[in-house]
Short mmCIF file of C-alpha atoms in Angstrom, two decimals:
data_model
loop_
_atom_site.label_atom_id
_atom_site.label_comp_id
_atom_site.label_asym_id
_atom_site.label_seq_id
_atom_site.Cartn_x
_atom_site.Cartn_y
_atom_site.Cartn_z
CA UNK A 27 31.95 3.74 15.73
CA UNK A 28 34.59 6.49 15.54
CA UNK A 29 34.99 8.71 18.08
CA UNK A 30 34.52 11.92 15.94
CA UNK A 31 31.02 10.19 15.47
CA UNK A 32 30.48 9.72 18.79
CA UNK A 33 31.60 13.00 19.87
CA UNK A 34 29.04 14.87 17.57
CA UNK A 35 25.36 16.17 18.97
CA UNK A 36 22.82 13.37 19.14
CA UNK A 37 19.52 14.35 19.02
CA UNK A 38 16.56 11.56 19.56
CA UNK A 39 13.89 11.92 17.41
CA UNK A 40 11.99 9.80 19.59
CA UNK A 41 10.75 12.63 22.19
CA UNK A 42 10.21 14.91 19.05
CA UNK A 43 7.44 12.14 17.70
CA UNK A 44 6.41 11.42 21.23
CA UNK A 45 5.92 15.01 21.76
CA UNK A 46 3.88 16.81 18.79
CA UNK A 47 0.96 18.14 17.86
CA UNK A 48 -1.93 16.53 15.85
CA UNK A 49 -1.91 19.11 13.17
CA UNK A 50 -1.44 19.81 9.62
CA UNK A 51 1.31 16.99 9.14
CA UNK A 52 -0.80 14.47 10.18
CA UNK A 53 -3.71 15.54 8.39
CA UNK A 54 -1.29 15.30 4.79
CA UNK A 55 0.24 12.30 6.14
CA UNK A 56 -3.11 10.62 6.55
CA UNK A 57 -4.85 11.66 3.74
CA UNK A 58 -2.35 10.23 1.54
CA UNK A 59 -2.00 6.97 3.22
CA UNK A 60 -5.83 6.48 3.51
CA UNK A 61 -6.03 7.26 -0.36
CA UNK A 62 -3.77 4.17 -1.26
CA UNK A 63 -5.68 1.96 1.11
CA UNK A 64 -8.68 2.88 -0.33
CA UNK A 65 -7.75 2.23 -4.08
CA UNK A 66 -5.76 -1.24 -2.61
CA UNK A 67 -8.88 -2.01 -0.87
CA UNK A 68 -11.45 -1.54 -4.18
CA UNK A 69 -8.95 -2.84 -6.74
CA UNK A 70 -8.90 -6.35 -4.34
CA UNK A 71 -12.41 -6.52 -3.77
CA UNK A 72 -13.75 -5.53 -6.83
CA UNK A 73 -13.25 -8.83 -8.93
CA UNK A 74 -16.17 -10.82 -6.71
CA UNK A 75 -18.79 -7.99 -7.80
CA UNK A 76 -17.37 -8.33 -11.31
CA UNK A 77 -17.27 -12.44 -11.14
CA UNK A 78 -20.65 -13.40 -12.52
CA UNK A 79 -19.74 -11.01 -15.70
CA UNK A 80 -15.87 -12.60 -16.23
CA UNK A 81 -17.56 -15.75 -15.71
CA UNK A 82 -19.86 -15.47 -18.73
CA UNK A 83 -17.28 -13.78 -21.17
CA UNK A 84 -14.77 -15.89 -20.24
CA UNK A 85 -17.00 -19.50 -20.15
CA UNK A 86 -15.31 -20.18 -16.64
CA UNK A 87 -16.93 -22.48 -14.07
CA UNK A 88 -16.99 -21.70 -10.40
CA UNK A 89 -13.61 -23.37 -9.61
CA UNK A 90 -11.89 -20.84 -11.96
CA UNK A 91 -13.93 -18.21 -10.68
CA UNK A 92 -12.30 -19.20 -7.38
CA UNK A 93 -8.96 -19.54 -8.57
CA UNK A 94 -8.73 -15.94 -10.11
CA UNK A 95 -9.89 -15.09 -6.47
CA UNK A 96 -7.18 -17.00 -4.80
CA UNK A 97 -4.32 -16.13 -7.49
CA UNK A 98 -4.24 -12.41 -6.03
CA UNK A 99 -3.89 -13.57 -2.25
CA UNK A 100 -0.90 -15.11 -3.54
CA UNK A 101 0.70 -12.23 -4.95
CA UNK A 102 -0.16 -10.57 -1.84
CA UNK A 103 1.87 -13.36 0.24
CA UNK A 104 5.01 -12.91 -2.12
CA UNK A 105 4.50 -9.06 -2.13
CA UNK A 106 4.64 -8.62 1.47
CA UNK A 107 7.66 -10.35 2.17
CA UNK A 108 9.76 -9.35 -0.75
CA UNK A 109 8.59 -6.04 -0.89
CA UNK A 110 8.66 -5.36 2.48
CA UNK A 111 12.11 -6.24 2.57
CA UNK A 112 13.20 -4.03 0.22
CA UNK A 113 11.24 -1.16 2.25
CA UNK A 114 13.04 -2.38 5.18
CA UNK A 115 16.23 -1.66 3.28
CA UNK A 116 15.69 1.57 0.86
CA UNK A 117 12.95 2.93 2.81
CA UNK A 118 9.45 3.20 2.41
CA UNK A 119 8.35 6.05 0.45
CA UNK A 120 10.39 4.92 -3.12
CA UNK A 121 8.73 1.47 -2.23
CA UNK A 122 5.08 2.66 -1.79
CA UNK A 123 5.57 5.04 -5.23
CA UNK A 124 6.68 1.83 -6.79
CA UNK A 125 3.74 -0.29 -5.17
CA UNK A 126 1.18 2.00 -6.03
CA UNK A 127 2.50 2.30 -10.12
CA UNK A 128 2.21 -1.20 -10.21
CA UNK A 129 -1.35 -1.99 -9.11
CA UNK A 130 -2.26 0.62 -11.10
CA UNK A 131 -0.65 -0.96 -14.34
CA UNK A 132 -1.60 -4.09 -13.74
CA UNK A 133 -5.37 -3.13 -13.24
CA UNK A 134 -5.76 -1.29 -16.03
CA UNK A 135 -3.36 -4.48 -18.02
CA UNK A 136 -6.62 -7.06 -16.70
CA UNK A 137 -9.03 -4.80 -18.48
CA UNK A 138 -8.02 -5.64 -21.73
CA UNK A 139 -7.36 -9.93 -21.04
CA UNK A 140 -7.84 -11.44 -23.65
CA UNK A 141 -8.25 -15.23 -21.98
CA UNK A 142 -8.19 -16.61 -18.48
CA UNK A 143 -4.55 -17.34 -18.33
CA UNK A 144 -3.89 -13.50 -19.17
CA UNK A 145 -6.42 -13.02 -15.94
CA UNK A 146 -4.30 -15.07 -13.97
CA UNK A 147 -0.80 -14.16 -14.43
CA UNK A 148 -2.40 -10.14 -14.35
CA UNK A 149 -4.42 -10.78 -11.20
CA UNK A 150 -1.37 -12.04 -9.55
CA UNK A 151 0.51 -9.43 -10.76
CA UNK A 152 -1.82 -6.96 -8.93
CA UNK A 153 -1.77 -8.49 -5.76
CA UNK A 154 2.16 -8.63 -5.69
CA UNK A 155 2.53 -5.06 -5.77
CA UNK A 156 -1.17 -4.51 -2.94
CA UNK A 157 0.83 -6.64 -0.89
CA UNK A 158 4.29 -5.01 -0.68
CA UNK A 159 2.01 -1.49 -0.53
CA UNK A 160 0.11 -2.20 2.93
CA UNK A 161 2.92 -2.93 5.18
CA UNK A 162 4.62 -0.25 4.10
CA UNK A 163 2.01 2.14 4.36
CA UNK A 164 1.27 0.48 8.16
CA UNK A 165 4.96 1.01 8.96
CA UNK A 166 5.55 4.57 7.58
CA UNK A 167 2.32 5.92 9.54
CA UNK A 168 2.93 4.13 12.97
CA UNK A 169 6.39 5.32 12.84
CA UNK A 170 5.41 8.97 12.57
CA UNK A 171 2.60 7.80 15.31
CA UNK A 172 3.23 8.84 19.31
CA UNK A 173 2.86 6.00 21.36
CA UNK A 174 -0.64 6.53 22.52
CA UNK A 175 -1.85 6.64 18.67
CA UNK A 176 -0.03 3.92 17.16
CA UNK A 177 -2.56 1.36 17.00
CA UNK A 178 -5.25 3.41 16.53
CA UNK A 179 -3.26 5.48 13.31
CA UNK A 180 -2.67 2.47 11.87
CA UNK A 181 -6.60 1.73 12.35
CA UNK A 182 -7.63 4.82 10.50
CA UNK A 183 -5.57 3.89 7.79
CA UNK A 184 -7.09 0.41 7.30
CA UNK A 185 -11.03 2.49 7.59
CA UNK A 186 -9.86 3.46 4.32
CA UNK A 187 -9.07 0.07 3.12
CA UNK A 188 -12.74 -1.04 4.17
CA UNK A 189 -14.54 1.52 2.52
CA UNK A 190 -12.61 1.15 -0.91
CA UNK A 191 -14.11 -2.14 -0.20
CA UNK A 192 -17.60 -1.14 0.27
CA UNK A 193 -17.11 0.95 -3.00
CA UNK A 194 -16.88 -1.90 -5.26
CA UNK A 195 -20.36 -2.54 -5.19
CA UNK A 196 -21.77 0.58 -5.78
CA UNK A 197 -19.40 1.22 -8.40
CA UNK A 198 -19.86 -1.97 -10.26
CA UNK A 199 -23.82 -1.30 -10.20
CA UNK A 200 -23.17 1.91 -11.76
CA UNK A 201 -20.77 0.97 -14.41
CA UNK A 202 -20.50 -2.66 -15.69
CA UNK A 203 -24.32 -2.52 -17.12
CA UNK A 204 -23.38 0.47 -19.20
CA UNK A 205 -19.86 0.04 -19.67
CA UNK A 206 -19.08 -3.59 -18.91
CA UNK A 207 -16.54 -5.65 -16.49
CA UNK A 208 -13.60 -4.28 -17.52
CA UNK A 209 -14.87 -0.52 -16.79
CA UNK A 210 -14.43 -1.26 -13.34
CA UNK A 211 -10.83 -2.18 -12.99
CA UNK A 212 -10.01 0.57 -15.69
CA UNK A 213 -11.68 3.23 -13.51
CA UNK A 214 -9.46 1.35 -10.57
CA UNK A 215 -6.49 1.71 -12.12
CA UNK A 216 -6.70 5.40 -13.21
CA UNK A 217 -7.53 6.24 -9.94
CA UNK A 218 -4.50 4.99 -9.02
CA UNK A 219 -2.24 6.28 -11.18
CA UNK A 220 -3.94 9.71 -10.08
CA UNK A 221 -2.88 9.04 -6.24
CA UNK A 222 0.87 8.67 -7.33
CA UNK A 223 0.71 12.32 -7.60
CA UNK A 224 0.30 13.12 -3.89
CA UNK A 225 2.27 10.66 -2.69
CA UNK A 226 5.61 11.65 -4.43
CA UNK A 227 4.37 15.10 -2.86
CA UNK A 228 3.23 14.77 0.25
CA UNK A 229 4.32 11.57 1.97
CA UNK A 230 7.17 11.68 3.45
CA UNK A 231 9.96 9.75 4.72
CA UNK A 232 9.76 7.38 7.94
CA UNK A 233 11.95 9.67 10.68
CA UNK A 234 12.98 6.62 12.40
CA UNK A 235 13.85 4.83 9.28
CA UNK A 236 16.09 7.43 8.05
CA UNK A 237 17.93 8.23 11.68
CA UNK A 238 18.52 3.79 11.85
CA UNK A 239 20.37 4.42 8.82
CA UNK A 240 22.71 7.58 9.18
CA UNK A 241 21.21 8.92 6.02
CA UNK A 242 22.19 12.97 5.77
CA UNK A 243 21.07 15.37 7.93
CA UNK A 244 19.64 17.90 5.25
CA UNK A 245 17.31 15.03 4.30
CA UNK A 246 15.73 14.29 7.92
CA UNK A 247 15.66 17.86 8.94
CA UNK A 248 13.15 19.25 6.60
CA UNK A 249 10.87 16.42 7.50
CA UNK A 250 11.69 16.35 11.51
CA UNK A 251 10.61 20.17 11.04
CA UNK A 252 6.44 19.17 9.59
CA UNK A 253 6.84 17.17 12.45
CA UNK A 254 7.94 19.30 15.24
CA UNK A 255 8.23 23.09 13.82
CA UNK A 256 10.62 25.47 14.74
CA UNK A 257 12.98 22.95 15.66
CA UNK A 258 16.86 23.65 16.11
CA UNK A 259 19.51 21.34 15.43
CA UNK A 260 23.22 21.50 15.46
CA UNK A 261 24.73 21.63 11.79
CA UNK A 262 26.61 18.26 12.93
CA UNK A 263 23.87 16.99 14.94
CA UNK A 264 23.46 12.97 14.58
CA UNK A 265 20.35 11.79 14.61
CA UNK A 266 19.50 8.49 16.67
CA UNK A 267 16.03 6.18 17.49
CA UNK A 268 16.16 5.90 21.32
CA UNK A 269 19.84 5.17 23.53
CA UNK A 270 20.70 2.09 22.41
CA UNK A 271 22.91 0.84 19.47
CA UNK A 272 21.52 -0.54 16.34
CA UNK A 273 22.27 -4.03 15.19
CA UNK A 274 23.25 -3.63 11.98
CA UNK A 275 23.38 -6.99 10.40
CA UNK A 276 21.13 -8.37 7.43
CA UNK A 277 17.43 -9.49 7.76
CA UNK A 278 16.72 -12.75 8.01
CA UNK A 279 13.84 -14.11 9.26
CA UNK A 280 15.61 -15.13 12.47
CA UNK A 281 15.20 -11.27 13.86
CA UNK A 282 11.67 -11.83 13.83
CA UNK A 283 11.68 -14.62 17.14
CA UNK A 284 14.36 -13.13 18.96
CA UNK A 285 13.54 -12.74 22.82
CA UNK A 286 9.78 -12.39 23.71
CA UNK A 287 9.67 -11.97 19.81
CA UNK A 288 9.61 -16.11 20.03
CA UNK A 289 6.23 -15.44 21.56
CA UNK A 290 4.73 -12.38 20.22
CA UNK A 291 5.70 -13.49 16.40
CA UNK A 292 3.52 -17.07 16.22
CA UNK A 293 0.75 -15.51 18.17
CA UNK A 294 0.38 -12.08 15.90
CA UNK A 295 0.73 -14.69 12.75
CA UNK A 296 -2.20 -16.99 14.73
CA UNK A 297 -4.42 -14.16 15.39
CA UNK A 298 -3.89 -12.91 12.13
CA UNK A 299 -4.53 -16.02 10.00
CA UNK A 300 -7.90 -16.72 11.82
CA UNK A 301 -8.87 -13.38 11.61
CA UNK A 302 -8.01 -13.49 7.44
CA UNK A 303 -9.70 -16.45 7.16
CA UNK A 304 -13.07 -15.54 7.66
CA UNK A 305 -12.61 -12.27 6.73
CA UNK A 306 -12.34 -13.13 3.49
CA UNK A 307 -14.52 -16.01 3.25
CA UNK A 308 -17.24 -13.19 3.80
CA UNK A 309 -15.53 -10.98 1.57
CA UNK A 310 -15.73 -13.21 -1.64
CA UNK A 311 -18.52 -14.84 -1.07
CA UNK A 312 -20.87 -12.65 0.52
CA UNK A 313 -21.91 -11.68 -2.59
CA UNK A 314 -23.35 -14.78 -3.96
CA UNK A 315 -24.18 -16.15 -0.71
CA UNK A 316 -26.51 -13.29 -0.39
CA UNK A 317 -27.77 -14.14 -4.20
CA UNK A 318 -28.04 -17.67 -2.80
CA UNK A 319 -30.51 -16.54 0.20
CA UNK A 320 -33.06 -14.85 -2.22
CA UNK A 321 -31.11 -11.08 -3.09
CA UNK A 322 -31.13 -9.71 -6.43
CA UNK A 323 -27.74 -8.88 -7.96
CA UNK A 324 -28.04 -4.66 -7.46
CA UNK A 325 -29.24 -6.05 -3.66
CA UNK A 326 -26.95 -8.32 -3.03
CA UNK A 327 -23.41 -5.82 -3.88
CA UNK A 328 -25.37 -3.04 -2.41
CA UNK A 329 -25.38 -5.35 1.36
CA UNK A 330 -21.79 -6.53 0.77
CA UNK A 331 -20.64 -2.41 0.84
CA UNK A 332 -22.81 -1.74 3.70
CA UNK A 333 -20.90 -4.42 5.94
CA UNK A 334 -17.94 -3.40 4.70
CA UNK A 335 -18.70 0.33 5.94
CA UNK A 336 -19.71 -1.29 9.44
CA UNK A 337 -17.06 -3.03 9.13
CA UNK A 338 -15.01 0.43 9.11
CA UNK A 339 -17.21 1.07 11.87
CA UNK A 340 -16.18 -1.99 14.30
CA UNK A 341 -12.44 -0.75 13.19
CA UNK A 342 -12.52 2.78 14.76
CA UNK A 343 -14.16 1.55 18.11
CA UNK A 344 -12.09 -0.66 18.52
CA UNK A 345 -9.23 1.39 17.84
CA UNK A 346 -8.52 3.48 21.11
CA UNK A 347 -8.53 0.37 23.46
CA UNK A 348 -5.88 -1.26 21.56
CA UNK A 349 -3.13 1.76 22.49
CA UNK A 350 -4.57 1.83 26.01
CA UNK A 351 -5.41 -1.64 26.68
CA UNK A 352 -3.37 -3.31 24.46
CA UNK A 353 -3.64 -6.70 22.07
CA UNK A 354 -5.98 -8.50 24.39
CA UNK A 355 -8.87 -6.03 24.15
CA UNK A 356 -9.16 -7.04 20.49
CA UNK A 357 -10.52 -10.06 21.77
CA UNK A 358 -13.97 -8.92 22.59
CA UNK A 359 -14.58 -7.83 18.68
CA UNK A 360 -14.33 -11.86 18.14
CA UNK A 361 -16.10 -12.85 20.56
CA UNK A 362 -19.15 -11.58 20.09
CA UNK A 363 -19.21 -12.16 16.64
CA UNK A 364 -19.23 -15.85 17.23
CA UNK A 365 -23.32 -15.91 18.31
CA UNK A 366 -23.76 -13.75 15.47
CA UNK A 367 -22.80 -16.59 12.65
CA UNK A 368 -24.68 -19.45 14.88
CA UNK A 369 -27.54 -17.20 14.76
CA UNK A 370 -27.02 -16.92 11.32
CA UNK A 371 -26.43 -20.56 11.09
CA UNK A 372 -28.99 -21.98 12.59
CA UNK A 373 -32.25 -19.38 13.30
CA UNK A 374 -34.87 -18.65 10.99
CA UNK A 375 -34.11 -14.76 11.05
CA UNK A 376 -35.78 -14.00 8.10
CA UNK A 377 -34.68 -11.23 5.40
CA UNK A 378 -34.86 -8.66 7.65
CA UNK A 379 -33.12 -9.96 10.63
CA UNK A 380 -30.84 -11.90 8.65
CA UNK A 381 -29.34 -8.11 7.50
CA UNK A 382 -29.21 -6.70 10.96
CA UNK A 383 -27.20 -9.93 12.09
CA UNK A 384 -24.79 -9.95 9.51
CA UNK A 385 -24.05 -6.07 10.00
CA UNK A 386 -23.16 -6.94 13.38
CA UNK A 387 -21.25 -9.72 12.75
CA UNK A 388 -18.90 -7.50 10.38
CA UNK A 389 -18.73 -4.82 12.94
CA UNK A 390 -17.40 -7.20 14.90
CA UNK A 391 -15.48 -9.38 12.63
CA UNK A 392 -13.81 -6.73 10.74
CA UNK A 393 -13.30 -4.37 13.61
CA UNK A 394 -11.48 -7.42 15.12
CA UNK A 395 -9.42 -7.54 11.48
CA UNK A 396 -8.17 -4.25 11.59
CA UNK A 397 -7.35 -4.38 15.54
CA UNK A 398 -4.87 -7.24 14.58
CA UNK A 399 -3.83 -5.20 11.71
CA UNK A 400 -2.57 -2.10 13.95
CA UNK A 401 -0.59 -4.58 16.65
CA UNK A 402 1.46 -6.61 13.64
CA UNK A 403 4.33 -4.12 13.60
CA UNK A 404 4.39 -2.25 16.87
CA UNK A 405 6.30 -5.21 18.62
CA UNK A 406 9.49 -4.64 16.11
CA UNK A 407 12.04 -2.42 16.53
CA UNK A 408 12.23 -0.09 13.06
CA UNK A 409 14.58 -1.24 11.11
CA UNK A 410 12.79 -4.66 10.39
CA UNK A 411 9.39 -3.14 11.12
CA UNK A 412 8.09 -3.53 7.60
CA UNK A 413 9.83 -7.02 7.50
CA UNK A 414 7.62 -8.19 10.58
CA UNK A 415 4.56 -6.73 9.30
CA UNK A 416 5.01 -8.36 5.51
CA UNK A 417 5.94 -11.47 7.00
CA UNK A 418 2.75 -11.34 9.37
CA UNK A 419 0.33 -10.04 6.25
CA UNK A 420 1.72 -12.71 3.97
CA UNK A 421 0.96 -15.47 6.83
CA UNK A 422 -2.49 -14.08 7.08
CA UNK A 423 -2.70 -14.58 3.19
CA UNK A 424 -2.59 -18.29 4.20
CA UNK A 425 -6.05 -17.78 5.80
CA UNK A 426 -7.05 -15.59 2.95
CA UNK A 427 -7.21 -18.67 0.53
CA UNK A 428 -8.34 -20.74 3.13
CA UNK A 429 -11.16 -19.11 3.19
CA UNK A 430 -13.20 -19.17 0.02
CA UNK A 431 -11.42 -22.43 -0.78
CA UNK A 432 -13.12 -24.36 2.33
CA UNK A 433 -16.36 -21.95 1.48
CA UNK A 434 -16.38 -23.38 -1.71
CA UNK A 435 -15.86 -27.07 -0.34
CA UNK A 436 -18.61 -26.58 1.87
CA UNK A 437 -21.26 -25.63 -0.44
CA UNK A 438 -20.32 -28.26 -3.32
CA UNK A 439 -20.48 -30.59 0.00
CA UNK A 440 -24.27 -29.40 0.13
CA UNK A 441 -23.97 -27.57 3.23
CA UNK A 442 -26.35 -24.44 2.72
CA UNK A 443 -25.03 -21.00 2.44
CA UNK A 444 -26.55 -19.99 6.26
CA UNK A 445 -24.84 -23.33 7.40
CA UNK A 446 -21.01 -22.37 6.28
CA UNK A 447 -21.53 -18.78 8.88
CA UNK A 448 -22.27 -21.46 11.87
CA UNK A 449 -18.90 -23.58 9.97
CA UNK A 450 -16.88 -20.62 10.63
CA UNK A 451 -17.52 -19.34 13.78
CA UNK A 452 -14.24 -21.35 15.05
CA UNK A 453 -11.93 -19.18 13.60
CA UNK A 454 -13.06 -16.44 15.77
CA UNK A 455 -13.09 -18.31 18.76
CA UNK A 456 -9.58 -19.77 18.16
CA UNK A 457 -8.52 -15.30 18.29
CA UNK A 458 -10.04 -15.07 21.16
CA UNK A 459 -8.13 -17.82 23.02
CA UNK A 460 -4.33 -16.50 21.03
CA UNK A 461 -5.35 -12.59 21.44
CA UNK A 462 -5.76 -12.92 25.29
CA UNK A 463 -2.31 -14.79 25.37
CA UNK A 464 -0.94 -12.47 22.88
CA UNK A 465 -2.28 -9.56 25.58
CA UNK A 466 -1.04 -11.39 28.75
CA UNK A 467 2.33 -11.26 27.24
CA UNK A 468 2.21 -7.54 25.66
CA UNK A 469 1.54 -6.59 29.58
CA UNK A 470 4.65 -7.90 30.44
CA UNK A 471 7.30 -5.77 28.11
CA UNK A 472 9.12 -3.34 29.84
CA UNK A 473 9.26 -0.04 29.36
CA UNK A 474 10.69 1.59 26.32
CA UNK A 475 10.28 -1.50 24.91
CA UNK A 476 8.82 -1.75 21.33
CA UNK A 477 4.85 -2.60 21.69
CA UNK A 478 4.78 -1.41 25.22
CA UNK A 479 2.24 -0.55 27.05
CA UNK A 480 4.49 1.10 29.95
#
């Protein structure tokens, strides 16, 4: 570094984000990101509430079925590391626009398949660009997040992920009778072409993303001002993250196990692929499970977007002990949904009970999803911040087709569709165990140091 360069103001823009208000920024800034999680959140879900319909236009069996399910958790995987990447390298917003667009093309696009290898490719297509969205969006907002928010920002955002959810259902009810399948994903993907208009005007920028990179002043200004108004800077004032130099060297995915990194990496990916597994076990095949254990097809959607809203519900108590406590509170949320699928399992609840236990079990299932969710980018520093959180959500994806798959194996094995709840009830108790080691070891970081609870 020169020393012109190092003789110029430095101002850290830490303090400034550390510092401000909860006001009118935040409210923008949230808005729009909960708006994109929502629409990434229906357009995913929405193809198990429109399965029984593809299935009979299409002639597919159950496997297929399946398959189209899986094909978009692999787009996700791809997505999150390549586009996450790129967001690591020309900055989120431009990345997000670009995410957003192409969901929104490619869901409109699977309206008008004309056979199930068009459904494929398109499906996949769709999930490339949902993947490479969410890290993004978790990075930009827990890098405008102080400290004592960060986990729970990143939270809120992901409410709005469960509740686009929970809107599939109603939504199909309301317009595949009248209008057919493909209704559904065209109303998805108009929606989201309608979103790309407030967030090329309202989001902004990542702070820290732009001062790691020496972009211009006259672009970070203007933002650092929504953030902390009636600020004063130097007309050669440098802006930094923090005291200490920036590596500046290409990602690989070496950066991501470097010091306690080693540690905190595997056991974020662990937690994470657990927590993805049943997640969306229950996710796909909630639906006809439910069918399965005497619901009618209106019924049965209507009780998969009612546990999803709990599910939103288990996210936001959860929330504010993660940025106080840290990792290893999320460990609770697990753990007592594990007697919640034995119950389910193995006691005759009937109808009634049987809906009061699996609410719980997705308050406490899903509110232990989204706790993971907020920690899998606070540990890295921000210049590979989206990196580490598309690496983690593309592991997780792992679990995501794990899930229905071994569903699916389970049933055709003739276990019943109560039986596979009691089948998965490990993968919570394996979080438990890798969330309290996860927590032991978050306890330890020193001050200043990213993920910190100092």
């Amino acid at each position: 570094m020169s020393d012109t360069t190092r003789d110029r103001p430095i101002i850290d823009v830490r303090p400034l984000i550390e510092n401000q208000r909860i006001a009118g920024f935040w409210v923008a800034l949230f808005a729009v990101a909960w708006l994109v999680t929502f629409l990434e959140g229906f357009d995913l879900q929405v193809i198990s509430f429109a399965g029984s319909f593809l299935k009979h236009d299409f002639g597919i069996n159950n496997t297929q079925l399946g398959t189209l399910g899986t094909i978009g958790v692999v787009g996700q995987l791809f997505g999150g590391i390549a586009i996450g990447y790129l967001g690591d390298k020309f900055g989120r917003k431009p990345l997000i626009i670009g995410s957003v667009a192409g969901f929104a093309v490619f869901m409109v696009l699977f309206a008008f398949a004309a056979n199930y290898s068009q459904l494929v490719l398109l499906r996949f297509a769709t999930g490339l660009f949902i993947g490479g969205a969410l890290p993004l969006v978790w990075a930009l907002v827990s890098e405008f997040a102080p400290r004592r928010l960060r986990s729970t920002s990143v939270v809120i955002v992901m409410v709005g992920y469960s509740l686009g959810s929970a809107s599939g259902g109603p939504v199909s009810n309301l317009l595949i009778p009248h209008h057919g399948w493909s209704s559904v994903f065209l109303a998805g993907g108009i929606a989201s072409f309608a979103v790309l208009i407030p967030v090329i005007l309202f989001m902004p920028e990542s702070i820290k993303f732009l001062a790691e990179h020496n972009v211009r002043r006259e672009k970070i200004l203007p933002i650092l001002r929504r953030v902390s108004p009636g600020l004063q800077a130097p007309a050669d004032a440098r802006f930094v993250v923090g005291t200490q130099e920036v590596e500046r060297v290409r990602f690989t995915p070496a950066h991501l196990f470097r010091g306690k990194l080693a540690w905190l990496t595997p056991l974020v990916w662990a937690a994470w692929f657990c927590s993805a597994t049943i997640v969306f076990y229950l996710a796909f095949w909630s639906p006809i499970l439910n069918q399965q254990l005497g619901f009618s097809v209106s019924a049965a959607a209507n009780l998969a977007a009612v546990t999803s809203v709990a599910g939103a519900l288990g996210q936001v108590l959860i929330s504010r002990f993660i940025d106080r406590r840290g990792a290893g509170s999320i460990m609770w949320m697990p753990l007592l949904a594990v007697p919640c699928l034995i119950l389910i399992g193995f006691a005759p609840l009937g109808m009634a009970g049987y809906v009061a236990v699996l609410i719980l079990s997705h308050i406490m299932i899903i509110g232990g999803n989204g706790g993971v969710i907020s920690i899998s980018g606070i540990f890295y520093r921000p210049g590979i911040r989206a990196s580490g959180g598309g690496w983690a959500a593309s592991v997780s994806k792992l679990g995501a087709m794990l899930g229905p798959w071994l569903a699916g194996l389970l049933l055709d094995d003739g276990i019943s569709a109560k039986g596979t709840f009691f089948v998965f009830a490990i993968f919570p108790v394996a979080m438990v165990v890798v969330l309290a080691v996860l927590g032991r070891i978050q306890r330890t970081l020193p001050a200043g140091a990213e993920g910190s609870l100092q």
